[in-house]
């Protein structure tokens, strides 16, 4: 059975979440788990299996009080699962317009009364968003690389990333600044690839169906 994300290993996080019909056996569907899309993105869309997302959320001890950011969110499945399982705020950042549209359509189909708690997706370069989060955390007067969405962003309590090593290297300075500026409870969870200049405080390997292993790492201020 195809689920809202377009693959058949999981049937959706919550009955209140409407399904989005996709062809689960379509080999050209870029939202399938484990499928890489060609391009110059820092985070080529590669769907994380939903059971793995659940393990990620539990590993990072996400609660309803958290504000979760997913940098390179694809179709927003991490944000949707964080909302469905933990009832927390979540913000996805994605530069690919088609994936932003897909994620926003999935969010619009949610049957939930409190609209302010629904996930929010920003169509923007994640580097710009991250730099402006640093400025907001430092209580700067205003972001210098303004977009319609960035000025009103909530500060994250956790950032989740499934990015290529070269992308992570480019972001490390900003991430280190956030670890210094935000409360000690702020943490960063990396899926598969980690941050070379930081020491992970926790590690876990998630065993996928078929035998593959996905390493997860958590970084906190103690990682500096």
mmCIF file of C-alpha atoms in Angstrom:
data_model
loop_
_atom_site.group_PDB
_atom_site.id
_atom_site.type_symbol
_atom_site.label_atom_id
_atom_site.label_comp_id
_atom_site.label_asym_id
_atom_site.label_seq_id
_atom_site.Cartn_x
_atom_site.Cartn_y
_atom_site.Cartn_z
ATOM 1 C CA UNK A 1 0.000 0.000 0.000
ATOM 2 C CA UNK A 2 1.373 3.418 -0.936
ATOM 3 C CA UNK A 3 1.416 5.966 1.861
ATOM 4 C CA UNK A 4 1.507 9.750 1.988
ATOM 5 C CA UNK A 5 5.231 9.846 1.239
ATOM 6 C CA UNK A 6 5.104 7.541 -1.769
ATOM 7 C CA UNK A 7 6.693 4.305 -0.566
ATOM 8 C CA UNK A 8 5.247 1.193 0.976
ATOM 9 C CA UNK A 9 7.303 0.426 4.108
ATOM 10 C CA UNK A 10 5.044 2.477 6.375
ATOM 11 C CA UNK A 11 1.383 3.448 6.242
ATOM 12 C CA UNK A 12 1.496 6.921 7.751
ATOM 13 C CA UNK A 13 2.068 8.381 11.200
ATOM 14 C CA UNK A 14 -1.436 9.284 12.292
ATOM 15 C CA UNK A 15 -4.976 8.675 11.095
ATOM 16 C CA UNK A 16 -5.621 12.399 11.153
ATOM 17 C CA UNK A 17 -2.949 12.869 8.507
ATOM 18 C CA UNK A 18 -4.354 12.622 4.989
ATOM 19 C CA UNK A 19 -2.582 10.406 2.483
ATOM 20 C CA UNK A 20 -1.014 11.734 -0.664
ATOM 21 C CA UNK A 21 -1.331 9.273 -3.528
ATOM 22 C CA UNK A 22 1.921 8.434 -5.313
ATOM 23 C CA UNK A 23 3.045 5.465 -7.330
ATOM 24 C CA UNK A 24 5.100 3.423 -4.881
ATOM 25 C CA UNK A 25 6.766 1.400 -7.639
ATOM 26 C CA UNK A 26 7.732 4.413 -9.762
ATOM 27 C CA UNK A 27 11.529 4.172 -10.063
ATOM 28 C CA UNK A 28 11.747 7.841 -11.056
ATOM 29 C CA UNK A 29 9.989 9.084 -7.930
ATOM 30 C CA UNK A 30 12.638 11.194 -6.110
ATOM 31 C CA UNK A 31 10.816 10.868 -2.787
ATOM 32 C CA UNK A 32 11.352 7.144 -2.447
ATOM 33 C CA UNK A 33 13.465 6.159 0.534
ATOM 34 C CA UNK A 34 17.075 5.766 -0.504
ATOM 35 C CA UNK A 35 16.701 7.419 -3.926
ATOM 36 C CA UNK A 36 19.160 10.216 -4.730
ATOM 37 C CA UNK A 37 18.214 13.025 -7.105
ATOM 38 C CA UNK A 38 20.915 14.462 -9.335
ATOM 39 C CA UNK A 39 21.659 18.164 -8.997
ATOM 40 C CA UNK A 40 23.808 20.744 -7.240
ATOM 41 C CA UNK A 41 21.848 20.855 -3.996
ATOM 42 C CA UNK A 42 23.633 20.646 -0.643
ATOM 43 C CA UNK A 43 21.002 18.106 0.306
ATOM 44 C CA UNK A 44 19.974 16.042 -2.727
ATOM 45 C CA UNK A 45 16.493 14.690 -1.940
ATOM 46 C CA UNK A 46 16.853 11.206 -0.479
ATOM 47 C CA UNK A 47 13.907 9.960 1.494
ATOM 48 C CA UNK A 48 14.629 8.655 4.982
ATOM 49 C CA UNK A 49 12.484 5.655 5.873
ATOM 50 C CA UNK A 50 9.801 6.698 8.350
ATOM 51 C CA UNK A 51 10.675 4.062 10.984
ATOM 52 C CA UNK A 52 14.187 5.541 10.967
ATOM 53 C CA UNK A 53 12.750 9.021 11.481
ATOM 54 C CA UNK A 54 10.914 7.687 14.528
ATOM 55 C CA UNK A 55 14.178 6.359 15.925
ATOM 56 C CA UNK A 56 15.817 9.726 15.258
ATOM 57 C CA UNK A 57 13.111 11.622 17.134
ATOM 58 C CA UNK A 58 13.308 9.257 20.093
ATOM 59 C CA UNK A 59 17.125 9.298 20.101
ATOM 60 C CA UNK A 60 17.135 13.111 20.222
ATOM 61 C CA UNK A 61 14.476 13.032 22.979
ATOM 62 C CA UNK A 62 12.190 15.350 21.041
ATOM 63 C CA UNK A 63 9.196 16.532 23.080
ATOM 64 C CA UNK A 64 6.203 18.801 22.567
ATOM 65 C CA UNK A 65 8.264 21.711 23.908
ATOM 66 C CA UNK A 66 10.841 21.489 21.125
ATOM 67 C CA UNK A 67 11.205 23.506 17.935
ATOM 68 C CA UNK A 68 12.661 21.140 15.345
ATOM 69 C CA UNK A 69 14.415 22.386 12.220
ATOM 70 C CA UNK A 70 15.128 20.059 9.310
ATOM 71 C CA UNK A 71 17.734 21.636 7.009
ATOM 72 C CA UNK A 72 17.173 20.211 3.544
ATOM 73 C CA UNK A 73 13.752 18.860 4.468
ATOM 74 C CA UNK A 74 12.707 17.415 1.092
ATOM 75 C CA UNK A 75 9.012 16.580 1.257
ATOM 76 C CA UNK A 76 8.916 17.569 4.965
ATOM 77 C CA UNK A 77 8.533 14.030 6.272
ATOM 78 C CA UNK A 78 10.743 14.667 9.318
ATOM 79 C CA UNK A 79 8.677 17.754 10.179
ATOM 80 C CA UNK A 80 5.420 15.876 9.651
ATOM 81 C CA UNK A 81 6.528 12.951 11.804
ATOM 82 C CA UNK A 82 7.795 15.291 14.536
ATOM 83 C CA UNK A 83 4.391 16.955 14.588
ATOM 84 C CA UNK A 84 2.439 13.691 14.465
ATOM 85 C CA UNK A 85 4.430 11.823 17.116
ATOM 86 C CA UNK A 86 5.679 14.595 19.406
ATOM 87 C CA UNK A 87 3.212 17.454 18.790
ATOM 88 C CA UNK A 88 6.101 19.887 18.566
ATOM 89 C CA UNK A 89 6.714 22.866 16.314
ATOM 90 C CA UNK A 90 8.797 22.110 13.254
ATOM 91 C CA UNK A 91 10.339 24.147 10.463
ATOM 92 C CA UNK A 92 11.609 22.663 7.221
ATOM 93 C CA UNK A 93 14.074 24.431 4.931
ATOM 94 C CA UNK A 94 14.183 23.342 1.297
ATOM 95 C CA UNK A 95 15.415 25.021 -1.889
ATOM 96 C CA UNK A 96 13.772 22.692 -4.442
ATOM 97 C CA UNK A 97 10.430 24.264 -5.371
ATOM 98 C CA UNK A 98 8.717 21.002 -6.326
ATOM 99 C CA UNK A 99 9.545 19.430 -2.970
ATOM 100 C CA UNK A 100 8.405 22.547 -1.122
ATOM 101 C CA UNK A 101 5.080 22.342 -2.960
ATOM 102 C CA UNK A 102 4.742 18.643 -2.122
ATOM 103 C CA UNK A 103 5.486 19.214 1.546
ATOM 104 C CA UNK A 104 3.122 22.159 1.804
ATOM 105 C CA UNK A 105 0.336 20.160 0.188
ATOM 106 C CA UNK A 106 0.821 17.339 2.671
ATOM 107 C CA UNK A 107 0.733 19.827 5.551
ATOM 108 C CA UNK A 108 -2.405 21.491 4.155
ATOM 109 C CA UNK A 109 -4.180 18.128 4.226
ATOM 110 C CA UNK A 110 -3.600 17.611 7.928
ATOM 111 C CA UNK A 111 -6.761 17.512 9.990
ATOM 112 C CA UNK A 112 -5.677 19.486 13.043
ATOM 113 C CA UNK A 113 -7.485 22.302 14.842
ATOM 114 C CA UNK A 114 -4.502 24.321 16.073
ATOM 115 C CA UNK A 115 -3.106 25.598 12.772
ATOM 116 C CA UNK A 116 -0.259 27.452 14.492
ATOM 117 C CA UNK A 117 1.246 24.114 15.539
ATOM 118 C CA UNK A 118 1.409 22.743 12.008
ATOM 119 C CA UNK A 119 4.817 22.292 10.351
ATOM 120 C CA UNK A 120 6.134 25.245 8.369
ATOM 121 C CA UNK A 121 8.329 25.053 5.255
ATOM 122 C CA UNK A 122 10.656 27.793 4.030
ATOM 123 C CA UNK A 123 11.698 27.794 0.383
ATOM 124 C CA UNK A 124 15.204 29.116 0.823
ATOM 125 C CA UNK A 125 18.902 28.246 0.691
ATOM 126 C CA UNK A 126 19.616 26.599 4.040
ATOM 127 C CA UNK A 127 22.909 28.522 4.332
ATOM 128 C CA UNK A 128 21.011 31.820 4.363
ATOM 129 C CA UNK A 129 18.521 30.542 6.927
ATOM 130 C CA UNK A 130 21.284 29.219 9.166
ATOM 131 C CA UNK A 131 23.268 32.463 9.047
ATOM 132 C CA UNK A 132 20.170 34.424 9.990
ATOM 133 C CA UNK A 133 19.395 32.060 12.851
ATOM 134 C CA UNK A 134 22.854 32.873 14.193
ATOM 135 C CA UNK A 135 22.062 36.587 13.966
ATOM 136 C CA UNK A 136 18.717 36.097 15.681
ATOM 137 C CA UNK A 137 20.348 34.027 18.412
ATOM 138 C CA UNK A 138 22.867 36.831 18.918
ATOM 139 C CA UNK A 139 19.938 39.279 19.174
ATOM 140 C CA UNK A 140 21.027 41.222 16.127
ATOM 141 C CA UNK A 141 18.694 43.992 15.040
ATOM 142 C CA UNK A 142 17.654 42.245 11.840
ATOM 143 C CA UNK A 143 18.782 39.507 9.476
ATOM 144 C CA UNK A 144 20.928 40.933 6.687
ATOM 145 C CA UNK A 145 19.903 38.373 4.073
ATOM 146 C CA UNK A 146 16.201 38.913 4.392
ATOM 147 C CA UNK A 147 13.434 36.804 2.892
ATOM 148 C CA UNK A 148 9.698 36.872 3.509
ATOM 149 C CA UNK A 149 9.994 34.070 6.064
ATOM 150 C CA UNK A 150 13.314 34.459 7.848
ATOM 151 C CA UNK A 151 12.589 37.511 9.999
ATOM 152 C CA UNK A 152 9.811 35.778 11.947
ATOM 153 C CA UNK A 153 11.553 32.470 12.555
ATOM 154 C CA UNK A 154 11.453 30.845 15.998
ATOM 155 C CA UNK A 155 14.832 29.796 17.330
ATOM 156 C CA UNK A 156 15.465 26.051 17.146
ATOM 157 C CA UNK A 157 15.906 23.744 20.105
ATOM 158 C CA UNK A 158 17.109 20.987 17.773
ATOM 159 C CA UNK A 159 18.421 20.928 14.215
ATOM 160 C CA UNK A 160 18.229 17.723 12.183
ATOM 161 C CA UNK A 161 20.347 17.293 9.059
ATOM 162 C CA UNK A 162 20.836 14.630 6.418
ATOM 163 C CA UNK A 163 23.427 16.461 4.318
ATOM 164 C CA UNK A 164 26.470 15.557 2.271
ATOM 165 C CA UNK A 165 29.892 15.893 3.981
ATOM 166 C CA UNK A 166 30.877 18.908 1.870
ATOM 167 C CA UNK A 167 27.638 20.629 2.861
ATOM 168 C CA UNK A 168 28.213 19.953 6.549
ATOM 169 C CA UNK A 169 31.740 21.332 6.288
ATOM 170 C CA UNK A 170 30.338 24.533 4.806
ATOM 171 C CA UNK A 171 27.842 24.905 7.654
ATOM 172 C CA UNK A 172 30.059 24.017 10.608
ATOM 173 C CA UNK A 173 31.030 27.584 11.564
ATOM 174 C CA UNK A 174 27.377 28.655 11.810
ATOM 175 C CA UNK A 175 26.445 25.504 13.698
ATOM 176 C CA UNK A 176 29.271 26.052 16.170
ATOM 177 C CA UNK A 177 27.996 29.596 16.753
ATOM 178 C CA UNK A 178 24.492 28.317 17.481
ATOM 179 C CA UNK A 179 25.893 25.831 19.994
ATOM 180 C CA UNK A 180 27.634 28.728 21.756
ATOM 181 C CA UNK A 181 24.686 31.143 21.621
ATOM 182 C CA UNK A 182 21.640 28.968 22.297
ATOM 183 C CA UNK A 183 20.782 27.276 25.620
ATOM 184 C CA UNK A 184 22.723 24.162 26.606
ATOM 185 C CA UNK A 185 19.681 22.037 25.787
ATOM 186 C CA UNK A 186 20.060 22.892 22.089
ATOM 187 C CA UNK A 187 21.332 19.924 20.089
ATOM 188 C CA UNK A 188 22.140 18.932 16.529
ATOM 189 C CA UNK A 189 21.320 15.507 15.106
ATOM 190 C CA UNK A 190 23.200 14.355 12.006
ATOM 191 C CA UNK A 191 21.945 11.484 9.883
ATOM 192 C CA UNK A 192 24.710 9.356 8.294
ATOM 193 C CA UNK A 193 27.450 12.023 8.015
ATOM 194 C CA UNK A 194 28.676 14.039 10.985
ATOM 195 C CA UNK A 195 30.508 17.259 11.813
ATOM 196 C CA UNK A 196 34.271 16.833 11.595
ATOM 197 C CA UNK A 197 35.229 19.665 13.960
ATOM 198 C CA UNK A 198 32.864 18.618 16.741
ATOM 199 C CA UNK A 199 32.842 15.667 19.126
ATOM 200 C CA UNK A 200 29.525 13.763 19.114
ATOM 201 C CA UNK A 201 28.047 13.323 22.578
ATOM 202 C CA UNK A 202 25.897 10.367 21.554
ATOM 203 C CA UNK A 203 25.957 7.882 18.698
ATOM 204 C CA UNK A 204 23.513 5.254 17.554
ATOM 205 C CA UNK A 205 23.272 2.902 14.577
ATOM 206 C CA UNK A 206 19.794 2.275 13.179
ATOM 207 C CA UNK A 207 19.362 -1.053 11.428
ATOM 208 C CA UNK A 208 17.229 -0.661 8.321
ATOM 209 C CA UNK A 209 15.179 -3.315 6.599
ATOM 210 C CA UNK A 210 17.488 -5.229 4.307
ATOM 211 C CA UNK A 211 20.458 -4.979 6.645
ATOM 212 C CA UNK A 212 21.693 -1.442 5.952
ATOM 213 C CA UNK A 213 22.886 0.595 8.942
ATOM 214 C CA UNK A 214 22.242 4.336 9.362
ATOM 215 C CA UNK A 215 24.574 6.061 11.852
ATOM 216 C CA UNK A 216 23.174 8.923 13.918
ATOM 217 C CA UNK A 217 25.190 11.469 15.918
ATOM 218 C CA UNK A 218 24.092 14.115 18.420
ATOM 219 C CA UNK A 219 26.110 17.267 19.138
ATOM 220 C CA UNK A 220 25.650 19.677 22.031
ATOM 221 C CA UNK A 221 27.614 22.562 23.514
ATOM 222 C CA UNK A 222 29.880 19.965 25.115
ATOM 223 C CA UNK A 223 30.915 18.958 21.589
ATOM 224 C CA UNK A 224 32.806 22.226 21.113
#
